Tab-separated table of C-alpha atoms in Angstrom:
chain	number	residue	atom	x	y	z
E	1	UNK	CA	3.125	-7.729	-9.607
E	2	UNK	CA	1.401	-5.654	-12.348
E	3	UNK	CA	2.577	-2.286	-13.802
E	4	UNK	CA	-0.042	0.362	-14.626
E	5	UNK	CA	2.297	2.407	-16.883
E	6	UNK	CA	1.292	6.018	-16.970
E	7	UNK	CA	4.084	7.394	-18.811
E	8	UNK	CA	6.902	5.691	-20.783
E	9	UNK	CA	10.353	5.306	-18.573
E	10	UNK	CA	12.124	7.186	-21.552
E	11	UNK	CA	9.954	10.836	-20.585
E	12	UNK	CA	11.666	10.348	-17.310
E	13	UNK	CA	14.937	9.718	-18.422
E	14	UNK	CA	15.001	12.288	-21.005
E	15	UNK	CA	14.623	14.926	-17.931
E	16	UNK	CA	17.234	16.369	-16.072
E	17	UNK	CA	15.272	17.299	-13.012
E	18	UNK	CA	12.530	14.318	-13.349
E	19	UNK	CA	13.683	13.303	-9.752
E	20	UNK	CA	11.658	10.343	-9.231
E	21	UNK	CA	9.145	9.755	-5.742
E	22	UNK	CA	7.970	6.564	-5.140
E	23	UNK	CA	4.852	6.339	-2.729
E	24	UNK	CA	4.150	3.264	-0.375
E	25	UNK	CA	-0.121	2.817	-0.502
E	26	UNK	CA	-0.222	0.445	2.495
E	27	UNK	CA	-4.444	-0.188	2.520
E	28	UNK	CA	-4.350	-0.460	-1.170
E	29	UNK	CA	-1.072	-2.436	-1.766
E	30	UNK	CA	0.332	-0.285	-4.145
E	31	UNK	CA	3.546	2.022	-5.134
E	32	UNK	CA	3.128	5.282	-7.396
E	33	UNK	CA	5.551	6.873	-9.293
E	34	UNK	CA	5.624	10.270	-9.544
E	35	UNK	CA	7.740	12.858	-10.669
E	36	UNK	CA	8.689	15.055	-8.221
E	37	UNK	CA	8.614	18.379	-10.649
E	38	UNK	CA	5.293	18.576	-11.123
E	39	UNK	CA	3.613	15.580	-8.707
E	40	UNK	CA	2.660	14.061	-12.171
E	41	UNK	CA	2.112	10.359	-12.313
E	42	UNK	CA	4.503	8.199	-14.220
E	43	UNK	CA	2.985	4.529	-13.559
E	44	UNK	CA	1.314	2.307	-10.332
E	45	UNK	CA	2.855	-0.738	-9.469
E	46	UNK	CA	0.505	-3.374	-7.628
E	47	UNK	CA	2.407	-4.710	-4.811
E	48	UNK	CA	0.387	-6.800	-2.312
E	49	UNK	CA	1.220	-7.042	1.747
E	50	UNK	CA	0.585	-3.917	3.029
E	51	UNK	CA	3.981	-1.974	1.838
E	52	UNK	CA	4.535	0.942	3.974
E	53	UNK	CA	8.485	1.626	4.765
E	54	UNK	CA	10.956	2.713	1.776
E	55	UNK	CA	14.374	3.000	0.555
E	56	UNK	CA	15.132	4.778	-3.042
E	57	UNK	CA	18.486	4.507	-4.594
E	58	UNK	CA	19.425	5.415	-8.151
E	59	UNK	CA	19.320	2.386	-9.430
E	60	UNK	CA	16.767	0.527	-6.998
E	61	UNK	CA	13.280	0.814	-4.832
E	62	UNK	CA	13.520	-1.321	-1.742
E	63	UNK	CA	9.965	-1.533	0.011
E	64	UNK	CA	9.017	-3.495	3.532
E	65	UNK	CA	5.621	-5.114	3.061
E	66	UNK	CA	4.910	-5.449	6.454
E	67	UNK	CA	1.968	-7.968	6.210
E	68	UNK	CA	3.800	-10.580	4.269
E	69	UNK	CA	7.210	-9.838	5.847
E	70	UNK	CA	8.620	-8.990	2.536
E	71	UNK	CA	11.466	-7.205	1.518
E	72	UNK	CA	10.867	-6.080	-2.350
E	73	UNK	CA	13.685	-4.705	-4.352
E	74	UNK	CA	12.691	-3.422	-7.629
E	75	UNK	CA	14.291	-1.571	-10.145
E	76	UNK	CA	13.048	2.004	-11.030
E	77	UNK	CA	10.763	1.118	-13.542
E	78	UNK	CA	8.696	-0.895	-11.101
E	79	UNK	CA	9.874	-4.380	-12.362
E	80	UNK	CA	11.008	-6.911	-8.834
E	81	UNK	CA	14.862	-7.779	-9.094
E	82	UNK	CA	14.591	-9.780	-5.831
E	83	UNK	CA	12.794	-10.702	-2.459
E	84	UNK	CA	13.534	-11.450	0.843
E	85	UNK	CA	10.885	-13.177	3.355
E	86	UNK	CA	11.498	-12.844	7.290
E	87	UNK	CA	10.850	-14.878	10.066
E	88	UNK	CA	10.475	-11.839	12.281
E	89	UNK	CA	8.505	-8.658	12.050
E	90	UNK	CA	10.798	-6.534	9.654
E	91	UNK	CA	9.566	-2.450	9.834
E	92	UNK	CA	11.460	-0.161	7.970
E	93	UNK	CA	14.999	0.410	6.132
E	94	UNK	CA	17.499	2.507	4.476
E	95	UNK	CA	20.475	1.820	1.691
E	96	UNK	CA	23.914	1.954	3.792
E	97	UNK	CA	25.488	5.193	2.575
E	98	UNK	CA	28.942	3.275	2.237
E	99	UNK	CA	28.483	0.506	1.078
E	100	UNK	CA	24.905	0.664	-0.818
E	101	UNK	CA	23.776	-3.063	1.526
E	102	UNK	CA	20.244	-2.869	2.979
E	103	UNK	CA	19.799	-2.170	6.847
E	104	UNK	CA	16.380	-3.204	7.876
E	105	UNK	CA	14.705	-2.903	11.400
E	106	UNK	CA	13.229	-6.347	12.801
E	107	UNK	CA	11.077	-6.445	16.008
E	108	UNK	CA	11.890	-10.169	16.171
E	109	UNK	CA	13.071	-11.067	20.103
E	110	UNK	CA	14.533	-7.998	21.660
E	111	UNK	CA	14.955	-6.469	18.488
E	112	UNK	CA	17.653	-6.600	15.422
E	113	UNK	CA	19.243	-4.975	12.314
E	114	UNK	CA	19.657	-7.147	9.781
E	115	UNK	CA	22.416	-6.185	6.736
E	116	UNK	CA	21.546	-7.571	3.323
E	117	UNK	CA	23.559	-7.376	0.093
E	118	UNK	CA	21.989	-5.922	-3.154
E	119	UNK	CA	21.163	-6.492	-5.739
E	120	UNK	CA	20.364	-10.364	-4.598
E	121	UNK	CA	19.750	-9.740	-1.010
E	122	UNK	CA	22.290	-12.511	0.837
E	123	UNK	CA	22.261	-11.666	4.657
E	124	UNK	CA	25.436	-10.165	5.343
E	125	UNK	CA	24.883	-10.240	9.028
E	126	UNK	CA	22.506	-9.526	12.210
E	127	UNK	CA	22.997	-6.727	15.230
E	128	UNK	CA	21.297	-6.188	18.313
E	129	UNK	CA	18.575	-3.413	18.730
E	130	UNK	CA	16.523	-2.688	21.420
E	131	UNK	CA	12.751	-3.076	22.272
E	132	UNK	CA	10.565	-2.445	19.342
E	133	UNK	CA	13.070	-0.769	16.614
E	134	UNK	CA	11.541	1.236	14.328
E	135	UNK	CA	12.835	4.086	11.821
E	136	UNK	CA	16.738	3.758	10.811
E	137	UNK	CA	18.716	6.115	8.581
E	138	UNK	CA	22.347	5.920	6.925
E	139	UNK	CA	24.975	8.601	5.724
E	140	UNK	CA	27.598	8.998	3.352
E	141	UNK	CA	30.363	7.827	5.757
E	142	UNK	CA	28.057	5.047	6.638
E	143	UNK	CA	26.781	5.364	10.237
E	144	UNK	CA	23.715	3.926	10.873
E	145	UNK	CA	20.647	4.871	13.793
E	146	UNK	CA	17.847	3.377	14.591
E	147	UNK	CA	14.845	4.622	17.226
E	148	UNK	CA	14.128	2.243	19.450
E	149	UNK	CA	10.349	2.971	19.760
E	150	UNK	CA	9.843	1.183	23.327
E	151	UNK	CA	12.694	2.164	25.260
E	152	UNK	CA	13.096	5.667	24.204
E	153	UNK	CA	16.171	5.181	22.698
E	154	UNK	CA	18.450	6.314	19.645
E	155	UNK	CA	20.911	3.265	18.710
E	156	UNK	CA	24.192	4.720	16.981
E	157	UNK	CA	26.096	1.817	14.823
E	158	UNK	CA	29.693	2.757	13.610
E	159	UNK	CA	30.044	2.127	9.192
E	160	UNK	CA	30.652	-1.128	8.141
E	161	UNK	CA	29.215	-2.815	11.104
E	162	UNK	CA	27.454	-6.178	10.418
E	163	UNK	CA	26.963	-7.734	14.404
E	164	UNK	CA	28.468	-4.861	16.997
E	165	UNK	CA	26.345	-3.374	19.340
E	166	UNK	CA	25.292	0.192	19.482
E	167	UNK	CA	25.858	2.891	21.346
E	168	UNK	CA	22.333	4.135	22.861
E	169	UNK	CA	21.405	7.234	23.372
E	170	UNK	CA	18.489	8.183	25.635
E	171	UNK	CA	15.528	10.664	23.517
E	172	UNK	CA	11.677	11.655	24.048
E	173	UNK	CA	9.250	9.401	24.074
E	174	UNK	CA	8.202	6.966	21.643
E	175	UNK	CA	10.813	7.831	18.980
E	176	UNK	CA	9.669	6.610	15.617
E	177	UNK	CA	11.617	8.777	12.127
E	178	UNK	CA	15.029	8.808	11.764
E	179	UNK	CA	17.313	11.248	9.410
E	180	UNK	CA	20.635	12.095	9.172
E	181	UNK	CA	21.710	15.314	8.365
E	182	UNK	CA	25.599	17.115	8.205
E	183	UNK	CA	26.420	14.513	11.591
E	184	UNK	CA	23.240	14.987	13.329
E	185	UNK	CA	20.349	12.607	14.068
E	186	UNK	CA	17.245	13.803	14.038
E	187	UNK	CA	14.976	11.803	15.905
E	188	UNK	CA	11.002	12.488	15.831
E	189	UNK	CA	9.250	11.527	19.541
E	190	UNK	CA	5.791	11.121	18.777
E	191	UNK	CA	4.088	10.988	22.140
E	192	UNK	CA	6.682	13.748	23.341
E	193	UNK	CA	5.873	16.020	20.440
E	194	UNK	CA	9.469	16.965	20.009
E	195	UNK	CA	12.280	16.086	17.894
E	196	UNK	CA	16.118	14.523	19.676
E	197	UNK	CA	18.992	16.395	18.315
E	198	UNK	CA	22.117	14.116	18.350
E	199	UNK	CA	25.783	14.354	17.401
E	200	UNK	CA	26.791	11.073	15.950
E	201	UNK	CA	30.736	11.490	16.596
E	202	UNK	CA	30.091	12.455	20.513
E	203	UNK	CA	26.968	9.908	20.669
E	204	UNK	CA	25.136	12.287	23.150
E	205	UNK	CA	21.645	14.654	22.797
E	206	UNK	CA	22.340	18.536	21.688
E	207	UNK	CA	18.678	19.569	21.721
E	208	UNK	CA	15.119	19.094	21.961
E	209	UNK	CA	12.971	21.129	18.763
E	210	UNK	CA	9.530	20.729	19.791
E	211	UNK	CA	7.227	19.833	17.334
E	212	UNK	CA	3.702	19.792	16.436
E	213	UNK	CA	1.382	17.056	17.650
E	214	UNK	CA	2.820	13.121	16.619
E	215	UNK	CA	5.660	13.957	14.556
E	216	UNK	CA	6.595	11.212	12.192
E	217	UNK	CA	8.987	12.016	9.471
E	218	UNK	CA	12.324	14.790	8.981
E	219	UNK	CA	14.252	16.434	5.945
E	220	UNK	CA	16.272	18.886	5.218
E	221	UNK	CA	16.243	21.918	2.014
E	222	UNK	CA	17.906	24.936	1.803
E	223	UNK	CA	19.090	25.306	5.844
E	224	UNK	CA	15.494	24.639	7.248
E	225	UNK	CA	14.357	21.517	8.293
E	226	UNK	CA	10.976	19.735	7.785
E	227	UNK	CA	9.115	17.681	10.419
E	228	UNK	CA	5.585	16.444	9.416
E	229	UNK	CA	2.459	15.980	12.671
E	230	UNK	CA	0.131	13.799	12.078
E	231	UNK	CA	-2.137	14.922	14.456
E	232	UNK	CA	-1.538	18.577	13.278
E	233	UNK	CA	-1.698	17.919	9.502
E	234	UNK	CA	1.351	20.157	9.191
E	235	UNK	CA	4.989	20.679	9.090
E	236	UNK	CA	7.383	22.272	11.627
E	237	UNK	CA	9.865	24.404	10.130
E	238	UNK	CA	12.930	25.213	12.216
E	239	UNK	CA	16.682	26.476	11.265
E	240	UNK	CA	19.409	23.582	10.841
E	241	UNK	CA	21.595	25.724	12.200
E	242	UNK	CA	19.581	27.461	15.695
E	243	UNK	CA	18.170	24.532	15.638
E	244	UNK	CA	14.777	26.692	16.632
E	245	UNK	CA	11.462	26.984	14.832
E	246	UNK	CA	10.615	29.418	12.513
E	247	UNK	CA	7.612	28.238	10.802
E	248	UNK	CA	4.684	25.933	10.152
E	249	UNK	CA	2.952	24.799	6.821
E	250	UNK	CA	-0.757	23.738	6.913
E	251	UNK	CA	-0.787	20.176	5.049
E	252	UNK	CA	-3.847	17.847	4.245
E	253	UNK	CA	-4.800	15.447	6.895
E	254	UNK	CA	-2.667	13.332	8.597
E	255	UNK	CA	1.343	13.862	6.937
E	256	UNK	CA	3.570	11.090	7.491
E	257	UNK	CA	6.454	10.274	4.706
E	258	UNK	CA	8.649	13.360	3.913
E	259	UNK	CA	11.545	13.433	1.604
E	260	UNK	CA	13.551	15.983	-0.908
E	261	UNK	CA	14.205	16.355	-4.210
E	262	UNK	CA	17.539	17.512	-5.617
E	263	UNK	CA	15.976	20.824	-6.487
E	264	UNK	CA	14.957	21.410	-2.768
E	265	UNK	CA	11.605	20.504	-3.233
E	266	UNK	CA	9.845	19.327	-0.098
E	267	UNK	CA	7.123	16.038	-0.534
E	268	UNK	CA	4.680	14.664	1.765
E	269	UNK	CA	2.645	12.135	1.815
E	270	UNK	CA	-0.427	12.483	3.540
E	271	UNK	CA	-2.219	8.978	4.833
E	272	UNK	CA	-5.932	9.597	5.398
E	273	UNK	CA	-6.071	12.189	2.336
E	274	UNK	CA	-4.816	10.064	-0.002
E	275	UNK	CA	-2.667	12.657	-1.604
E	276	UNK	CA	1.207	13.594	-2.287
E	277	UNK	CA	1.697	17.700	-1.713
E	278	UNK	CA	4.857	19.216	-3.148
E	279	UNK	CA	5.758	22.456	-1.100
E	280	UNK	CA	8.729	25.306	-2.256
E	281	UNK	CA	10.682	25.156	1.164
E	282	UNK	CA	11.540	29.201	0.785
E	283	UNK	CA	7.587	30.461	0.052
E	284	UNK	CA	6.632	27.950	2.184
E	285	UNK	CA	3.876	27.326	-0.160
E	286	UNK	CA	2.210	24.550	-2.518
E	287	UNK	CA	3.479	23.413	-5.604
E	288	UNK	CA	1.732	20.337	-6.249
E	289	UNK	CA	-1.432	17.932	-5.183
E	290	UNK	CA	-1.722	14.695	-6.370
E	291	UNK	CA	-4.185	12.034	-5.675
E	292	UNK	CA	-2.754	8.080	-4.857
E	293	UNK	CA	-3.947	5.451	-4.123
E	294	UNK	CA	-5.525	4.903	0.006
E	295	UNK	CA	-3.176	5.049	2.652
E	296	UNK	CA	-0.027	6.332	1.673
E	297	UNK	CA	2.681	5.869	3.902
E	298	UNK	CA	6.110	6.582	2.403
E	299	UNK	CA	8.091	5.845	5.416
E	300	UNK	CA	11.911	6.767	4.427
E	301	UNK	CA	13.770	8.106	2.209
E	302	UNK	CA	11.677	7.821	-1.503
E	303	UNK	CA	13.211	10.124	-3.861
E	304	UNK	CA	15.977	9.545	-6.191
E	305	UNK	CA	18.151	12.237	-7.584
E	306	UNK	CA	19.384	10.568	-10.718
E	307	UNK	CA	16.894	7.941	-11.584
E	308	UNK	CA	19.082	4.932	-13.908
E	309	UNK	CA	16.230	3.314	-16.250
């Protein structure tokens, strides 16, 4: 693994605001650092097997290389703390909001969750899924969800869980991005063009926002939420609260990983442009371009608030 240091760690840690992005590059089989500010790069970090799904903690970067079946956790400077090979075909992943284990998708059999323990990755346990689990997201009080790309479904897992089984909820089609937000999940359907409203505590659908074409990815700043189209090369705003659209912002081609900084900064990576775009969520306009390196995916949550060097 080799670190192309841009920037020394200290300029970051120095910085109040330096919240810290860390971009998947799946053709190239790379991360960047950036700093979410000013899209300026801090360093590169080779990282071979096609990385594409992400998790960013405070004190760790957890990355899926899906080619190798890898699970990489690093610490924020770039440098590996541990890995974890699967047998299966693990996707994507999020830090439990509880309890700060790993959840990670698997498409292995008729799908699983698998629960790892960090910083040394020990399986802590295995749930069922269903067909072809993709995106999953956690919250503070630790509930879990996972889309369930093949059989339309969102899966709801109570905190603390390590081998229950879900509570499914039926959504559009092909769901693919998951977020939580204030006990909703927000589930993208990419070949229904809409996103699945649900209330976690009632396990049941509250709404359909449709979206632009393929939507991918969700977050949330300042009462609006964010959903990026792929096909569109744009984001759908809408109101957290109406829950209806009130917007659009024109991105470069094909936007997939969306996240937010803790000054309400929205980021977006965008795959076939090979660029990160920083956008004010009020203006509604660009901050920020940056160039990375080909085929940045960024598929999660991967900004910190409070880097730890």
């Amino acid at each position: 693994m080799l670190l192309r240091a841009a920037l020394f760690w200290g300029v970051l840690a120095g910085s109040a605001q330096a919240d810290l992005a860390v971009i998947t590059s799946q053709a190239a089989g790379r991360l960047t650092f950036l700093q979410t500010a000013d899209g300026s790069l801090l360093r590169e970090v080779d990282l071979p097997g096609q990385p594409a799904a992400i998790a960013v903690s405070a004190a760790h970067v957890a990355v899926i290389a899906v080619g190798s079946r890898t699970l990489h956790l690093l610490d924020p400077a770039g440098r590996e703390v541990a890995r974890h090979v699967f047998s299966g075909a693990p996707f994507a992943l999020a830090f439990d909001g509880q309890s700060g284990d790993l959840l990670v998708t698997d498409a292995i059999g008729a799908g699983a969750v698998h629960r790892l323990s960090v910083p040394d990755l020990k399986p802590l346990g295995q749930m069922s899924a269903a067909a072809n689990p993709t995106g999953i997201d956690s919250d503070a009080a630790g509930w879990f969800v996972v889309a369930a790309r093949d059989a339309d479904l969102a899966l709801i897992y109570p905190p603390g869980c390590r081998s229950c089984s879900p509570r499914s909820v039926r959504v559009g089609h092909h769901p693919f991005g998951v977020t939580l937000h204030e006990g909703r999940a927000y589930v993208s359907n990419v070949l229904s063009d809409d996103l699945s409203v649900i209330d976690l505590q009632k396990g049941t659908e509250i709404a359909r926002i449709p979206t632009g074409a393929r939507p991918y990815a969700t977050t949330f700043s300042g009462g609006r939420g964010f959903v990026s189209n792929q096909y569109d090369a744009s984001l759908t705003v809408f109101d957290a609260a109406g829950l209806k659209v009130i917007g659009e912002i024109e991105t470069a081609d094909y936007p997939e990983g969306l996240s937010t900084d803790s000054e309400g900064r929205v980021v977006v990576a965008a795959w076939f442009s090979d660029l990160v775009q920083i956008f004010d969520p009020k203006s509604l306009q660009m901050i920020s371009e940056s160039p990375v390196a080909e085929g940045p995916r960024a598929f999660g949550r991967f900004i910190t608030l409070n880097p730890v060097p």
